XYZ file of C-alpha atoms in Angstrom:
227
model
C 99.241 121.497 98.111
C 100.795 119.231 95.495
C 101.315 120.184 91.877
C 102.293 118.525 88.628
C 105.964 118.958 89.493
C 105.404 116.766 92.565
C 104.100 113.747 90.602
C 106.313 110.726 91.145
C 107.553 108.614 88.270
C 106.539 104.976 88.135
C 110.118 104.040 88.945
C 110.020 106.175 92.097
C 106.655 104.691 93.055
C 107.924 101.150 92.580
C 110.971 101.942 94.731
C 108.702 103.250 97.481
C 106.359 100.254 97.250
C 109.298 97.934 97.790
C 109.208 99.275 101.364
C 105.384 99.154 101.519
C 104.424 95.517 100.842
C 100.808 96.121 101.932
C 100.157 98.541 99.071
C 99.728 98.404 95.294
C 99.843 101.056 92.589
C 96.487 101.552 90.834
C 95.589 104.165 88.183
C 97.247 107.154 89.798
C 96.847 106.021 93.387
C 98.032 103.661 96.120
C 95.480 101.092 97.281
C 95.093 98.279 99.779
C 92.592 96.405 101.922
C 93.075 95.656 105.619
C 91.243 92.800 107.312
C 90.812 93.507 111.011
C 90.125 90.957 113.767
C 86.617 92.369 114.326
C 84.240 94.964 112.986
C 84.972 97.105 116.024
C 88.686 96.917 115.265
C 87.971 98.052 111.705
C 86.201 101.112 113.062
C 89.192 101.855 115.276
C 91.480 101.613 112.259
C 89.221 103.979 110.324
C 89.415 106.446 113.200
C 93.214 106.136 113.231
C 93.420 106.725 109.484
C 91.146 109.725 109.942
C 93.471 111.203 112.556
C 96.422 110.676 110.231
C 94.529 112.406 107.443
C 93.854 115.439 109.612
C 97.441 115.591 110.854
C 98.875 115.354 107.341
C 96.048 117.270 105.633
C 95.789 114.474 103.085
C 92.603 112.416 102.957
C 92.051 108.981 101.399
C 89.105 107.374 99.661
C 87.971 104.916 102.302
C 85.306 102.206 102.383
C 84.243 100.049 105.333
C 82.910 96.537 104.810
C 82.369 94.791 108.177
C 85.908 93.862 109.271
C 87.644 95.061 106.110
C 88.784 98.583 105.318
C 89.443 99.570 101.682
C 91.848 102.517 101.384
C 93.137 104.469 98.404
C 95.415 107.503 98.421
C 95.863 109.845 95.468
C 96.814 113.508 95.174
C 93.728 115.095 93.617
C 95.383 118.505 93.500
C 98.123 117.027 91.306
C 95.577 115.689 88.819
C 94.866 112.426 90.679
C 98.421 111.090 90.586
C 100.817 109.716 93.192
C 103.033 112.173 95.044
C 105.262 111.889 98.079
C 102.256 112.821 100.216
C 100.601 109.542 99.242
C 103.718 107.557 100.125
C 103.888 109.252 103.512
C 100.186 108.702 104.201
C 100.291 105.047 103.153
C 103.281 104.485 105.412
C 101.450 105.958 108.393
C 98.238 104.065 107.633
C 100.203 100.837 107.402
C 101.711 101.466 110.821
C 98.232 102.089 112.250
C 96.992 98.848 110.675
C 99.833 96.889 112.242
C 98.976 98.346 115.639
C 95.341 97.304 115.100
C 96.372 93.727 114.323
C 95.065 94.022 110.752
C 96.251 91.836 107.891
C 96.797 93.304 104.434
C 94.763 91.810 101.572
C 95.666 94.113 98.656
C 94.465 91.562 96.117
C 90.876 92.308 97.114
C 91.113 95.869 95.829
C 89.864 95.945 92.253
C 88.888 98.931 90.133
C 86.280 98.864 87.360
C 86.142 101.305 84.439
C 83.658 101.573 81.577
C 85.162 101.930 78.093
C 83.101 103.156 75.138
C 84.201 102.813 71.502
C 83.497 105.945 69.486
C 84.914 107.892 66.534
C 83.907 111.161 68.246
C 84.331 111.288 72.054
C 83.398 114.970 72.236
C 80.121 114.209 70.534
C 78.888 111.930 73.301
C 80.902 112.590 76.472
C 78.653 115.409 77.697
C 75.603 113.130 77.623
C 77.340 110.637 79.879
C 78.813 113.318 82.140
C 75.472 114.997 82.792
C 73.484 111.779 83.170
C 75.959 110.344 85.689
C 76.669 113.588 87.536
C 80.373 113.127 86.791
C 83.192 115.544 85.951
C 86.023 115.418 83.424
C 89.515 114.578 84.623
C 92.730 115.944 83.134
C 92.667 113.298 80.392
C 89.061 113.806 79.315
C 87.824 110.724 81.162
C 84.690 111.029 83.268
C 84.929 110.404 87.010
C 82.602 110.380 89.968
C 83.531 113.441 92.088
C 82.861 111.325 95.184
C 84.819 108.296 94.026
C 81.865 105.916 94.191
C 81.082 104.987 90.601
C 83.397 103.628 87.885
C 85.384 105.973 85.676
C 84.115 106.215 82.071
C 86.603 106.629 79.233
C 86.223 106.873 75.467
C 88.261 104.663 73.150
C 88.688 106.721 69.991
C 88.409 104.512 66.914
C 87.030 104.815 63.389
C 86.008 101.148 63.540
C 83.971 100.731 66.747
C 83.394 97.200 67.951
C 79.778 96.015 67.462
C 79.710 95.772 71.254
C 80.776 99.349 71.884
C 80.784 99.252 75.688
C 83.206 97.093 77.641
C 84.511 96.920 81.199
C 88.130 97.260 82.308
C 88.713 95.350 85.533
C 91.961 96.425 87.172
C 93.805 94.209 89.632
C 97.397 94.226 90.756
C 99.681 92.137 88.596
C 100.903 90.316 91.699
C 97.407 88.926 92.346
C 96.007 88.671 88.802
C 97.106 85.129 87.947
C 94.303 83.130 89.617
C 91.622 85.405 88.132
C 93.085 84.949 84.646
C 93.093 81.170 85.072
C 89.530 81.013 86.422
C 88.252 83.290 83.659
C 89.909 81.146 80.979
C 88.340 78.053 82.558
C 84.856 79.439 81.821
C 85.528 78.953 78.109
C 85.861 82.650 77.314
C 88.131 83.741 74.466
C 91.335 85.150 75.988
C 93.370 87.525 73.796
C 96.754 87.762 75.522
C 98.544 89.792 72.830
C 99.041 92.701 75.242
C 99.604 90.786 78.483
C 100.447 91.469 81.254
C 99.065 95.005 80.821
C 95.715 93.633 79.697
C 93.994 90.481 78.505
C 90.907 91.020 76.349
C 88.147 88.592 77.331
C 85.229 87.858 75.008
C 82.250 85.789 76.115
C 80.248 83.433 73.902
C 77.929 86.278 72.864
C 80.693 88.673 71.823
C 80.659 90.912 74.908
C 84.098 92.110 75.957
C 85.947 93.006 79.105
C 89.615 93.624 79.766
C 91.482 92.173 82.729
C 94.082 94.869 83.380
C 97.111 95.315 85.609
C 99.401 98.222 86.408
C 102.063 96.916 83.988
C 102.995 99.665 81.550
C 101.079 102.408 83.385
C 103.285 105.501 83.497
C 100.786 107.653 85.449
C 99.427 109.097 82.214
C 96.894 106.283 81.747
C 97.970 104.936 78.336
C 94.824 103.639 76.689
C 94.671 100.566 74.515
C 93.918 100.610 70.840
C 90.699 99.254 69.381
C 90.349 95.673 70.624
């Protein structure tokens, strides 16, 4: 079982990822997508990852979409952060993917969060937690205990935006460029003051979303100020 003392620093994670080109760091976890030659091959890879999980007693969040397998490792018992167990598991899963003839497509793995502006998070968080069937994480964010729905977090501000709810769309910095360019081409307002960590996008009706990367994330999920 991992503990807080086992949490790796971002520097240590980046050093490990230099030897794991298939994987990306994402909000306290390691994530990738493997494209297999066939759907049957994807099922074989899933079975291989399952055997690794049982051998190492460390289980990933895993999603199967025809010939693609989405995988994310995090150490839940360390507060949903990256530990050496995740590095070891990702290494083994990568070896299994190579044996299956799978190609890594880490840019396909995106994570969506819901941000809510409020001067009083405690005054509303329980409503959202109960309605969604979520639980609180170590930072007071709300998360799906089964990893299916988006995390909900509360942006504390005395001056909430008129559009209080926005989405944070997380992609790896290495693959974020084309999405930024295509989004800008739609005519949306692009606030790049805090790039590359995030670019605040506002549509023609004032609705906001943030295109986020792992830049600046120190495994304590620094949240952005009112934007």
